[in-house]
Amino acid sequence: MPVVDIDTDELRGLTGEDKTDEEFKQDLFALGLEYEGDTEDGLLQFEFGPDRLDRLSVEGVARSLRYQYGADRGVYVPETNDADWTIEVDPSVPDERPYVTGAVVRGVNLDESGLDSLIQLQEKLHATMGRGRAKGAIGVHDLTMLKGQALTEESEPSGTINAASSDLGATEKTVTYRGVDPEGDRFVPLDANTDMTPAQVLTDHPTGDTYAELVEDLDRYPAIYDELGLFSFPPVINGSRTEVDAGSRDLFIELTGTDQWTIDKMCVILCYALSARGGTVEEVQVDYADGATYPDEYGPELLRPDFDTDEKSVTHDRIETMLGVEVERDEVVDLFERSGMDAAYSLGEEETVYDVTVPPYRVDVLHPLDLVDDVGRAYGFNELEPSYPDIGTIGGRHERSRLERAVRTSLVGLGFEDMLNFHMTSGAENYDRMRLDERDPGADLSEAPLGAEPAAVITSPYSEDYTQLRTWALPSLVQVLENNTHRTYPQDLAEVGFVAHRDDDVNTRVAEDYRVAGVLARTDATYEDAKARVQAVCDDFDADVETPATTHPSFLDGRVAAVVVDGESVGVVGELHPAVLVERDMEVPVAAFEFSLSALE
Amino acid sequence: MRFPQAQVALLEAASATDAKPIEQLAEETDLKPETVTRAAFDLRDEGLVAVDERVEESATLTDEGETYREAGLPEVRLFRAARDAGGTVGMGEAIGASGLEGPEVDIALANYARKGYGVVDGGEVSADADADPDADEEAAALDALAAGEVVEDAGLLDRLESRGLVDVDETTVRSVTLTDAGVTALMEGVEAAETVDRLTPELLTSGEWEDVEFTEYNVEADAPAVEGGREHVLRGAAERVKDVLVGMGFQEMDGPHADADFWINDCLFMPQDHPARTHWDRFALDVPPVRDLPEGLVDRVEHAHREGVGEDGDGYHSPWSEDFARAIALCGHTTSLSMRYLSGYADADLEPPQRYFSVQKAYRNDTLDATHLLEFYQIEGWVMAEDLSVRDLMGTFEEFYRQFGIEEIRFKPHYNPYTEPSFELFGEHPETGEEIEIGNSGMFRDEVLEPLGIDCDVMAWGLALERLAMLTTGAEDIRDLHGTLADLEFLRNAEVTY
């Protein structure tokens, strides 16, 4: 879950409330932000659900608090000035990262803490909506360091003037989003002293190294140019020429990514935060040139940031049913306004419907029921009186779960200690240490010893101890014995548990089964002891059991039999092979069995 | 009269005129002293013997006392050294000549003047010419005790005890005398009843058990340890949860552990580029994609992801591909079962009202430590009915947690992609009083329910069984509870919960 670091002095300034840290913690818990601890710099850390991404900065959190305190009501949209800058999108932009958006913000009072907050918001948006910069990446630049070439016929890449773009008219200044050959141009990236090519950045710069995997397979890398050359290499790093510092007042924001809506919304959240610091937002024109991929739903000509509000309607009935309380209509409107929305209702013939205006930073509102949630939060969910629903249903357990319990009771009655082992294991434990050879997927398993079935393998596992599902349960019990040689004997252990193996004939490609398995580890354990217990369990469930001789690599030849219940071979019983025991430094014989739970149905 | 063997022997050995100590009687009867003592008290209760009790002090030498007995008391050695050097001598010289070492020097000085051996003053030791070290009564007492003799002088013994040279023990000495009734009984004749050690089948069938006396056992003695079979402590917790939920009207679900991502995530309106769906959090299996998915459902789910549900609904701005939905992984949560049941795929189509639950494994690619496992049991439950409210959700969960001693739940508004409203549940730890997260809950979104063909409300919640078990058992390391690293000792000693 996202964590936001809050400077409470800033919070006091931005909310206009002179509250203590403790009071803020209480108020924020009510908003769903849970205090987690302090940073090294004395900031307070709050964790929250990844829905309200507009709260990833102190500015956004302050805005939410102002609504909670009633200092603000209703939808707020910052004023914007007309565009002075255009981002041209050249057809050379890599297809894998086609979209761009942006904004200009002038007259921001950044100072050190404002700059820290901006950097935090940028990083956290990258981590959440930006999906680690893959879906959306932000570059913020000092506008005064940019030089935009005038839009003249000569200076433009050919073919960019078309009927669509002339509708919006030309702006004074332009930057270009285009593709660059990995070795094509040089620039000085942030935190570097020399100029490099984009390819060199990926290999020689620490930030480049981190994000290399996002672009390294592309033929051309994404890049943004002004009149002076390359100043941004998204999604990897900015150039140092346009670096923002605490004294920067006019900012140029650009975002690139794989989804226009996503980068537009990230841009909106940034603009709201900078506007709260006194910045004036100025639109930026985005022109997708002929041949460049543009977003179908918006067309090739965009004015950004997109501060358009959204309209959704919700019925009064749905609000009351969901909250389980009666609410006055005007109170609902009030609750909407205290959530930063506007609402109007008309008394229809059958039901009241609220037409709700949703501000553009609310990326989480997908459906009318999200509006109900906002009303509930503003009302205070903890104000609601719990009530047990008056609904009659019949409870009961699944048949297999009843069978499992009955078998477990039999085993415990026979003196077994009930075990509960992991379902994941490694090939070494499941096969090798049991002297088994894994069969190939699709091989005929009719003659295969129990446990030798092909594994359902985990794709690139973290840990070499957990690389597959166990195909049988006995190895787990033998592992428990191995880990407990210092404990008192006898150790009679049993498990009724899950096993699985790969089987492409099954719908999920994994054949799942439940097994009854037991081990008797004691100085005088013999085949007979294991068979006696198999008989006892089978007898409890009225199952006829026979034990014809068989061979199995995990067991001692001549002391191992198949467990045949009602004519079907369902498992194995015998004395474990001395090699299995000695390899684990075990000094007592072990008699063991395993068979399918379904045999006892 | 018939008496147990030991009592008969005691009666015959005891005398009416001569009080005999227990030790002597034990020797005469060839019985253990404790057997004789018990017989004596039993006979006293019958009025046949009198038991006289006397407390006796016995003194024994300590190790230090034994050392001084052999080497001489430190003060005596100092005196001899001073006297042999001429009567008055420098401290250092006297100590050197006496051979005293370490704490012995202080002991010698502390007792020197007290016992009249002379004066220690101004760094000089003078020996009193009249003193006689061979008449030292403390030294004599040590010799006497070592020889097994009795030292009668109580004051002297006290001094030696306070010097740590002897230990004084008190013992109770009992002596037995026949009473008149005892004499009468003897005259009338006593015989031993037969005592038997074990009750045998022969004794029972022959009826002989009526005539025999059973040997008394020391019923307070320790018995050898027995390790019986028992249900695993975590399994016990799961059974308890199941009992509670069945009692609340919930039906148990069952289903696969390895399933298509479609059931695990897509049905739950989890966007395909959600961080929880990346390789890092989930256990993808290296097998071919699922064979069959219900066709119409796949289309409806895809539509919900792309376009949203309802007139005002928006979809996600995320990629969606059926290939990803068909990939097989281990279930990251058991909500996949709920999707299979709610869609009617697992069983028949469901009509409200319904309550369902499961307690099944979920698999998360996490770091294994004291509070995290790669696989854990998830308790999952949902209620389907017309017009459910948040208050119904709160009431249901309060009732559930109350069964486990957790009262006063706090509902923190939360976000899940598949529920709205959503709540994290916080409750007070029954032992520590700390507020801890005990579950996650919410009302399933329309985007989840509508593709499944459900047009009423469904509220759901989930929590880890291990978390509940750690709360109720006080276990501090989850690995003791679950898995092949289990310590048998822990499992054998875990308290049974019910």
PDB file of N, CA and C in Angstrom, chain A residues 113 153 212 265 348 353 380 402 439 441 448 480 492-493 521 565 584:
ATOM      1  N   SER A 113      11.042  22.522   1.164  1.00  0.00           N
ATOM      2  CA  SER A 113      10.043  21.508   1.502  1.00  0.00           C
ATOM      3  C   SER A 113       9.071  21.300   0.350  1.00  0.00           C
ATOM      4  N   GLU A 153       7.495  27.248 -40.889  1.00  0.00           N
ATOM      5  CA  GLU A 153       7.562  26.157 -41.856  1.00  0.00           C
ATOM      6  C   GLU A 153       8.926  25.483 -41.846  1.00  0.00           C
ATOM      7  N   ALA A 212      16.742   0.689 -17.203  1.00  0.00           N
ATOM      8  CA  ALA A 212      17.164   0.247 -18.532  1.00  0.00           C
ATOM      9  C   ALA A 212      16.167  -0.733 -19.147  1.00  0.00           C
ATOM     10  N   LYS A 265      -4.153  11.876 -16.085  1.00  0.00           N
ATOM     11  CA  LYS A 265      -4.600  11.942 -14.691  1.00  0.00           C
ATOM     12  C   LYS A 265      -3.401  12.204 -13.761  1.00  0.00           C
ATOM     13  N   GLY A 348     -37.841  12.961  -8.606  1.00  0.00           N
ATOM     14  CA  GLY A 348     -38.508  12.255  -9.689  1.00  0.00           C
ATOM     15  C   GLY A 348     -39.808  11.667  -9.189  1.00  0.00           C
ATOM     16  N   VAL A 353     -32.832  11.111  -7.753  1.00  0.00           N
ATOM     17  CA  VAL A 353     -31.527  10.822  -8.346  1.00  0.00           C
ATOM     18  C   VAL A 353     -30.622  12.031  -8.124  1.00  0.00           C
ATOM     19  N   GLY A 380     -19.448   9.041   8.124  1.00  0.00           N
ATOM     20  CA  GLY A 380     -18.715   8.370   9.212  1.00  0.00           C
ATOM     21  C   GLY A 380     -19.219   6.948   9.354  1.00  0.00           C
ATOM     22  N   ARG A 402     -15.651 -33.075   5.680  1.00  0.00           N
ATOM     23  CA  ARG A 402     -16.155 -33.986   6.721  1.00  0.00           C
ATOM     24  C   ARG A 402     -15.354 -35.282   6.722  1.00  0.00           C
ATOM     25  N   ARG A 439       8.879 -38.455 -13.569  1.00  0.00           N
ATOM     26  CA  ARG A 439       8.462 -38.819 -14.924  1.00  0.00           C
ATOM     27  C   ARG A 439       8.244 -37.548 -15.751  1.00  0.00           C
ATOM     28  N   PRO A 441       6.316 -34.947 -18.274  1.00  0.00           N
ATOM     29  CA  PRO A 441       4.902 -34.617 -18.493  1.00  0.00           C
ATOM     30  C   PRO A 441       4.376 -35.429 -19.662  1.00  0.00           C
ATOM     31  N   ALA A 448       4.300 -46.148 -12.820  1.00  0.00           N
ATOM     32  CA  ALA A 448       5.179 -45.262 -12.039  1.00  0.00           C
ATOM     33  C   ALA A 448       4.917 -45.429 -10.553  1.00  0.00           C
ATOM     34  N   VAL A 480       9.896 -33.723   8.530  1.00  0.00           N
ATOM     35  CA  VAL A 480       9.607 -33.398   9.936  1.00  0.00           C
ATOM     36  C   VAL A 480      10.411 -34.339  10.840  1.00  0.00           C
ATOM     37  N   ASP A 492       5.245 -41.007  15.894  1.00  0.00           N
ATOM     38  CA  ASP A 492       4.232 -41.512  14.968  1.00  0.00           C
ATOM     39  C   ASP A 492       3.494 -40.307  14.412  1.00  0.00           C
ATOM     40  N   LEU A 493       3.729 -39.984  13.134  1.00  0.00           N
ATOM     41  CA  LEU A 493       3.175 -38.765  12.551  1.00  0.00           C
ATOM     42  C   LEU A 493       2.264 -39.121  11.386  1.00  0.00           C
ATOM     43  N   ALA A 521       8.158 -43.906  13.445  1.00  0.00           N
ATOM     44  CA  ALA A 521       9.604 -43.894  13.661  1.00  0.00           C
ATOM     45  C   ALA A 521       9.854 -44.324  15.092  1.00  0.00           C
ATOM     46  N   VAL A 565      -7.460 -50.889  -2.386  1.00  0.00           N
ATOM     47  CA  VAL A 565      -8.738 -50.783  -1.674  1.00  0.00           C
ATOM     48  C   VAL A 565      -9.860 -51.043  -2.669  1.00  0.00           C
ATOM     49  N   ARG A 584      19.728 -38.795   6.106  1.00  0.00           N
ATOM     50  CA  ARG A 584      19.182 -37.750   6.990  1.00  0.00           C
ATOM     51  C   ARG A 584      19.679 -37.892   8.416  1.00  0.00           C
TER      52      ARG A 584
END
